[in-house]
Amino acid sequence: MEELATFEPSKENILPLRGGRKPSLLALSLRDGDDSSVHHDTMADFEKRVENCDEEDDPLEPWIEYVQWTKQTFSDEVSRDQKLLPLLERAIDRFHQVEMVRNDVRFVQICLDYADFWEDPTIWFSFLASRKIGESIASFYIAYAVILEDRNCFQAADKVFQKGLEKMAHPIKKLRNAASEFEARLATTKNSGSDRIDVDVFGTRRPFTTIPKAKRGERTS
Amino acid sequence: MSSTVQATKNIITLRGSTEIVTEFFAYSINSILYQRGIYPPETFDRTTKYGLSMLVTTDDGLKSYLGQVLSQLSEWLMQRSVQKLVLVVSGVESGEVLERWVFDVETDGETTDAESKQTKPEKEIMGEIQAIIRQITASVTFLPLLQETCTFDLLVYTNVDCAVPGSWAESDPKYISNSSEVRLRSFTTKVHKVDAMVAYRVDDSD
Amino acid sequence: KDTKENGGSTGEGDGYDEALRKSLFEGKEGAKVLALQSKAPAPPPGYTSSSLRVMYSQARQSTVAKRSFRHIAQTPERILDAPNLVDDFYLNLVDWNSQNVLAVALGTAVYLWNASTGDIEQLMETSSEGDYVTSVSWVTDGMYLAVGTNLAETQVWDVSRLKQVRSMRGHSSRIGCMSWNEHILTTGSRDSKIFHHDVRIASHHIATLEGHEQEVCGLRWSPDGTQLASGGNDNLLNIWDARGTTPRFTLDHHSAAVKALAWCPWQGHLLASGGGTADRTLKFWNTTTGALLNSIDTKSQVCGIVWNPHDKEVLTSHGFSQNQLSLWKYPSLVKMADLTGHTSRVLHLALSPDGTTVVSAAGDETLRFWKVFAESSHRRKERTRMPHGMDIR
C-alpha cells in the first residue's frame, strides 16, 4: 500500500483529477517526474496496440487503456497538453463515425475528457449532441449540465436534463439523482429569467462541417 | 477537554489515553467532513487545536450525532473493546460507498485505569496527531471529486463480547470494491495506537 | 461474523502486499461491526460541494466584476522562451534587481537578462550530477546574486565579474527560497530549517530558525528589515523578528503549502500570503498583532503575489485550471482583471525596478511581461524568442 507520506512533500505538484488518482501511478509519477524515457516502452506497447486495434475483438479497448494510463501517468499540465490532448483527438478522429461506439460509455468518456480542453466546452457538447454521441448515456447529460450550470445557463441545463430523461439515458437512476439535485439547487438560488448566454444546446448537424478542435492558449514549444 | 496527561511524570493512564484518542477522532471526523465537502463549508467554525487551524461543525444535529457516537466509543475504549473506527462516505441517492476512512485501534493489554507504566510527552503525541490531520487535508489532491450529494456513517468494530446498547445495531461493513488505498501516518499514546488509511475508488469512467 | 476488509482488493499493478495489509487492517477474529441506529443529519438537499468542484473543474470561466476600472493591458508586452524552467511549485526561480537585470534559473543554469538592453549572459551552471538551481535572489543593490541548489549549496555570485564569491553549506536538502536583509542572506530548505548567513564573515552561519516541519518554500524579509515571513509545506506561515529564533507568530489558517508571500510596499507590517491547492485563499495579515485582516477564495492554487507599488492593488498568479494572473483591488478584494495566456501554472512573479511591469514564469516554459501597474500607453504585442545563448541544451 502506498503511504501518503511519499506524496505529501510534493502535494502542490499533484494536478487534481476528477476521478481521483491511482496511488501507485502517482508515486511513480512523483518519483520519475514525467520523464517520457521511463515510460517509453509502455508507450510503444500501447502505440502498437492502438495501431492494430482492428485486429482485436474490441477495437476501442486498447485506446481506453492507453487514455487511462496517460491520464494517471502524466500529472503536470504541460504533459497533459502534449500527451493526453493529441491522444484524445486521435481516438475521437478514429471512432466518432463508428456507429457502434456512439453510446459506448467508454468512448463517451473520452469525449467528455476532451471537453476539459475547451475554453468553451458548450461548443463541443453541442457538436456531440448533433452527432448523437452519448445520446443514451447519463454521464453525457450530467457533464453537459454541470458545464451549463457553472455558466449560469440554468434553462439550458434544465433542457439537457429533460432530454436525457426523455431518452432514458443509462444509468437512468444516476441521471434522475443528478437532475433532482439540480432542481433542489435551482430552488434555492435567486436566479430567475432567461439565461444570460444563449446556447444551441443540441446543435444542428450541417453538411461539410469538420470536427471542431479544442483551442488552447498558444504554446512556444 | 481537560488536560489528558499528568503533567508531572507524563504517565498515561487508560482514561487519559481514551480522552486523547476520542478527541482525535472528533477532530479528524470534522476535518474529513469539511475537507471532503460533505456539509456546506459555512456550517463549520474555525478553532485552533494541536497547533493547527481546524474546522468544527456548528450544526446542532451533526454535533449531537457525533457526541452520541463518540461518548459510546469512549466507553468502549475504556473497556478495551474497540478494534477500529470507520468513516464511510456514500452517495445519498445512489447509496454507493465512495470512500472509507479506517482508523485501526490497538490497545496495550497491561494498562489499566488505576495503573500505568506508560509515559510519553504530550507534545510528542500532539505532533503525531498534527501530522495525521495535515495528511487528511493533503488527501484532497488525489482523492476523486465527490460528484453527488454524500452522507456519512460511522462504524465501530468492537470485540464480540462487547455489550451493545439498544441505540446501536450491527451493520454491514460497507466495503468498496476495487478500491485504491493510501496509508496515513499513525500515532500512539503508548496505551492506544491508531493507524489510519483511506480507501477510495479511482473512477476512470466518470 | 466475517470482518475481513475483503472488498478492498486493489487495482492491478498497485503492487501491494496482501499479507501486510491483512495484518494491519483486518479486524481481529470475531469483531462486531456496530453503528448508531439514528443517522447523521443529511446535508441540505441538492448540496454538492461547489467549492471543491472548482478545484477539479478544468473549464475556464471568468468571474471578473463587471465594473469599469482603469485600463489594464490584457496581453503581455513581451513573451520570452524559457526552456527547461523546472515545473515545481516549491522553487523560486525568477528575481529582478534594481539595475533592471532579471535572473532566471533554467534547469542547471542561471541566466541574466538585461531588461534595458536585451543582453543575455549565462551567469553560472551547476557542476555536480543531479544538481540544478532551486532558487535565486538579488541583494538589494543588485550587485550580488544568491543561488540555491538542489544539492543544498548556497552560492553568492558577484555579477559584475561573473564570479562566484562564496559557497555556503549546512542545509541537508535543497534550498528552495532565499531572501536578503542587507548583508544577511536567509535561506529556506527542504530540510525544514531556515538559516541566517552573514555573507561578510567566514563562519557565515549565524542562526538557525526551526519553525517548520516540512519544506520551507516561501521566504521574505519585510522592506524595513525588522520582520521575516516564512511559509512551508506544513501549511504554516511564521513571522519572525529580525533577531528572534522562535516565531513571533505562527499563523495556521492556510490549509495547504504557503509559498506566495509579499510585504506591502506602502503600509508597514502588512503581509499578503497565498495558499496551495487544498487552500486556494489569499490572506492579509497585520504582522504587528498577528491578526488576519482579510481572506478571499481565489479558486486555484496561489503561486505568486506582487503588490502594486503605486496603487492599492495586488497581483496574484495561479495554477490549475486557468493559469491566470489576477489583479485585485485592496482592501475590497474586488477582482479587476484576469490576465490569461500561460498554458501551465504561473509559478513565479517578479516586479521591475520601476514598479510598472511584472514578469511571470510558468510551467509552460515561457516568461511573460505584463505592464499592469502603470497607465499603459499603447499595447505592444511582441513575441521574442530568447536568442541562442538562452537555449542551454
mmCIF file of C-alpha atoms in Angstrom, chain B residues 81-155:
data_model
loop_
_atom_site.group_PDB
_atom_site.id
_atom_site.type_symbol
_atom_site.label_atom_id
_atom_site.label_comp_id
_atom_site.label_asym_id
_atom_site.label_seq_id
_atom_site.Cartn_x
_atom_site.Cartn_y
_atom_site.Cartn_z
ATOM 1 C CA SER B 81 -13.012 -3.442 23.133
ATOM 2 C CA VAL B 82 -12.521 -1.087 20.157
ATOM 3 C CA GLN B 83 -10.737 -2.535 17.147
ATOM 4 C CA LYS B 84 -11.424 0.184 14.652
ATOM 5 C CA LEU B 85 -13.460 3.205 13.743
ATOM 6 C CA VAL B 86 -14.520 3.557 10.123
ATOM 7 C CA LEU B 87 -15.960 6.658 8.481
ATOM 8 C CA VAL B 88 -17.929 5.656 5.413
ATOM 9 C CA VAL B 89 -18.837 8.237 2.781
ATOM 10 C CA SER B 90 -21.647 7.271 0.451
ATOM 11 C CA GLY B 91 -23.907 8.879 -2.107
ATOM 12 C CA VAL B 92 -27.299 9.919 -0.728
ATOM 13 C CA GLU B 93 -29.277 8.879 -3.765
ATOM 14 C CA SER B 94 -27.128 6.120 -5.220
ATOM 15 C CA GLY B 95 -26.278 4.601 -1.846
ATOM 16 C CA GLU B 96 -22.891 3.759 -3.327
ATOM 17 C CA VAL B 97 -19.956 3.648 -0.899
ATOM 18 C CA LEU B 98 -17.361 6.079 -2.240
ATOM 19 C CA GLU B 99 -14.771 6.445 0.490
ATOM 20 C CA ARG B 100 -13.789 4.587 3.608
ATOM 21 C CA TRP B 101 -11.547 6.165 6.228
ATOM 22 C CA VAL B 102 -10.288 3.414 8.502
ATOM 23 C CA PHE B 103 -8.720 4.051 11.903
ATOM 24 C CA ASP B 104 -7.331 0.895 13.471
ATOM 25 C CA VAL B 105 -7.015 0.919 17.221
ATOM 26 C CA GLU B 106 -4.648 -1.260 19.205
ATOM 27 C CA THR B 107 -4.850 -1.208 22.979
ATOM 28 C CA ASP B 108 -1.963 -2.036 25.291
ATOM 29 C CA GLY B 109 -3.041 -5.074 27.301
ATOM 30 C CA GLU B 110 -1.458 -4.135 30.593
ATOM 31 C CA THR B 111 -2.512 -0.587 31.232
ATOM 32 C CA THR B 112 -5.499 -0.166 33.495
ATOM 33 C CA ASP B 113 -7.226 2.931 34.637
ATOM 34 C CA ALA B 114 -5.557 2.758 38.014
ATOM 35 C CA GLU B 115 -2.118 1.748 36.987
ATOM 36 C CA SER B 116 0.158 2.604 34.105
ATOM 37 C CA LYS B 117 3.812 2.329 33.337
ATOM 38 C CA GLN B 118 3.446 4.150 30.036
ATOM 39 C CA THR B 119 4.916 7.595 29.671
ATOM 40 C CA LYS B 120 5.085 9.843 26.654
ATOM 41 C CA PRO B 121 5.379 13.618 26.449
ATOM 42 C CA GLU B 122 2.107 15.232 25.451
ATOM 43 C CA LYS B 123 3.937 17.373 22.923
ATOM 44 C CA GLU B 124 5.150 14.310 21.077
ATOM 45 C CA ILE B 125 1.638 12.834 20.857
ATOM 46 C CA MET B 126 0.241 16.165 19.652
ATOM 47 C CA GLY B 127 2.924 16.306 16.966
ATOM 48 C CA GLU B 128 1.940 12.877 15.672
ATOM 49 C CA ILE B 129 -1.734 13.805 15.628
ATOM 50 C CA GLN B 130 -0.939 17.076 13.860
ATOM 51 C CA ALA B 131 0.793 15.129 11.096
ATOM 52 C CA ILE B 132 -2.286 12.936 10.518
ATOM 53 C CA ILE B 133 -4.673 15.882 10.421
ATOM 54 C CA ARG B 134 -2.399 17.583 7.872
ATOM 55 C CA GLN B 135 -2.443 14.446 5.760
ATOM 56 C CA ILE B 136 -6.236 14.372 5.798
ATOM 57 C CA THR B 137 -6.159 17.889 4.339
ATOM 58 C CA ALA B 138 -3.499 16.988 1.777
ATOM 59 C CA SER B 139 -5.525 13.993 0.601
ATOM 60 C CA VAL B 140 -7.933 16.171 -1.392
ATOM 61 C CA THR B 141 -5.207 16.484 -4.024
ATOM 62 C CA PHE B 142 -5.501 12.839 -5.083
ATOM 63 C CA LEU B 143 -8.972 11.764 -3.964
ATOM 64 C CA PRO B 144 -11.778 11.878 -6.528
ATOM 65 C CA LEU B 145 -14.287 14.678 -6.591
ATOM 66 C CA LEU B 146 -17.495 13.606 -4.859
ATOM 67 C CA GLN B 147 -19.934 14.392 -7.611
ATOM 68 C CA GLU B 148 -23.202 13.693 -5.870
ATOM 69 C CA THR B 149 -24.618 14.745 -2.527
ATOM 70 C CA CYS B 150 -22.984 12.499 0.035
ATOM 71 C CA THR B 151 -23.644 11.439 3.557
ATOM 72 C CA PHE B 152 -21.541 9.523 6.029
ATOM 73 C CA ASP B 153 -21.801 6.834 8.657
ATOM 74 C CA LEU B 154 -19.512 5.841 11.498
ATOM 75 C CA LEU B 155 -18.866 2.161 12.109
#
